C-alpha cells in the first residue's frame, strides 16, 4: 500500500544546469534527470500536484506533471522560488556550483600562439539552502548528494549545513548507479535520525520508496 499524496503540492528539480561560456559553449555535468523525473512521475501517480523544474534533459514530461524548462542555475533558482509555497521541495537537480563570471557575447576565437585560456568562475546560488531558509519554507526539504567517496560523512554534512529534512545520497562513478544509469542505490539520512538504504533498484522504484518516506513525514 503506497501512501497517498492527494492534495499535496510537490516541487521537484531535475537534471543538470548548463552555464554558458559563449553562444556555442557551456559548462555542464553528466546528470540525466532520470531520478528527478522518476520522483515527479511517482508523485503525480499518487495524486500530488507536481511542479517539475527541469534543466536541459532529453526526457518526456511524466503524465499530469507541470513542467518548466530552464538552462542555468540562476534560471532554475528563479523558477523554483516562483513556485513556492509548496508542501515539499525535492532538489534532485545537479545544479552547477560555478558559472563563468561573464558570458562572451560572440564565439570566443583562438589566437595564434596563445595556448592557454583562463576562465574565471563564480559561485552560483545554492537553491536548496535558499529554499530551506525561505520565509515560505516547505514543510519538507529534501536534497540529494552525489559523492564519489565518504558518502555518509558528506551527506550528513550537507543535511546539517543546508538545514534539510532528508538527504538521499548516492555513490557516483561506480557501475550500475549514479547519473546516467537506470538503476541506483540511495542511502537516505534524516534530520530525525533516519538512515535507510534504498535499492539497488530501478530509479522509478527508488522514487516510490523515497516518496513513502516523504508522505509519512507530511502526514
Ligand atoms: N544544490 C542546489 N544549488 C546549488 C548546488 C546544489 O540546490 N547551487 C542542491 C542539489 O539540487 C542537491 C544538493 O544541493 O540536492 C547537492 O548538494 P551540494 O552540496 O551542492 O553537492 P555538491 O555540488 O556535490 O557539493 P560539493 O561539490 O561540495 O560536494
PDB file of C-alpha atoms in Angstrom, residues 35 148 215:
ATOM      1  CA  UNK A  35      15.962  10.381 -10.805  1.00  0.00           C
ATOM      2  CA  UNK A 148      32.488   9.597  -5.122  1.00  0.00           C
ATOM      3  CA  UNK A 215       4.472  11.028   2.570  1.00  0.00           C
TER       4      UNK A 215
END
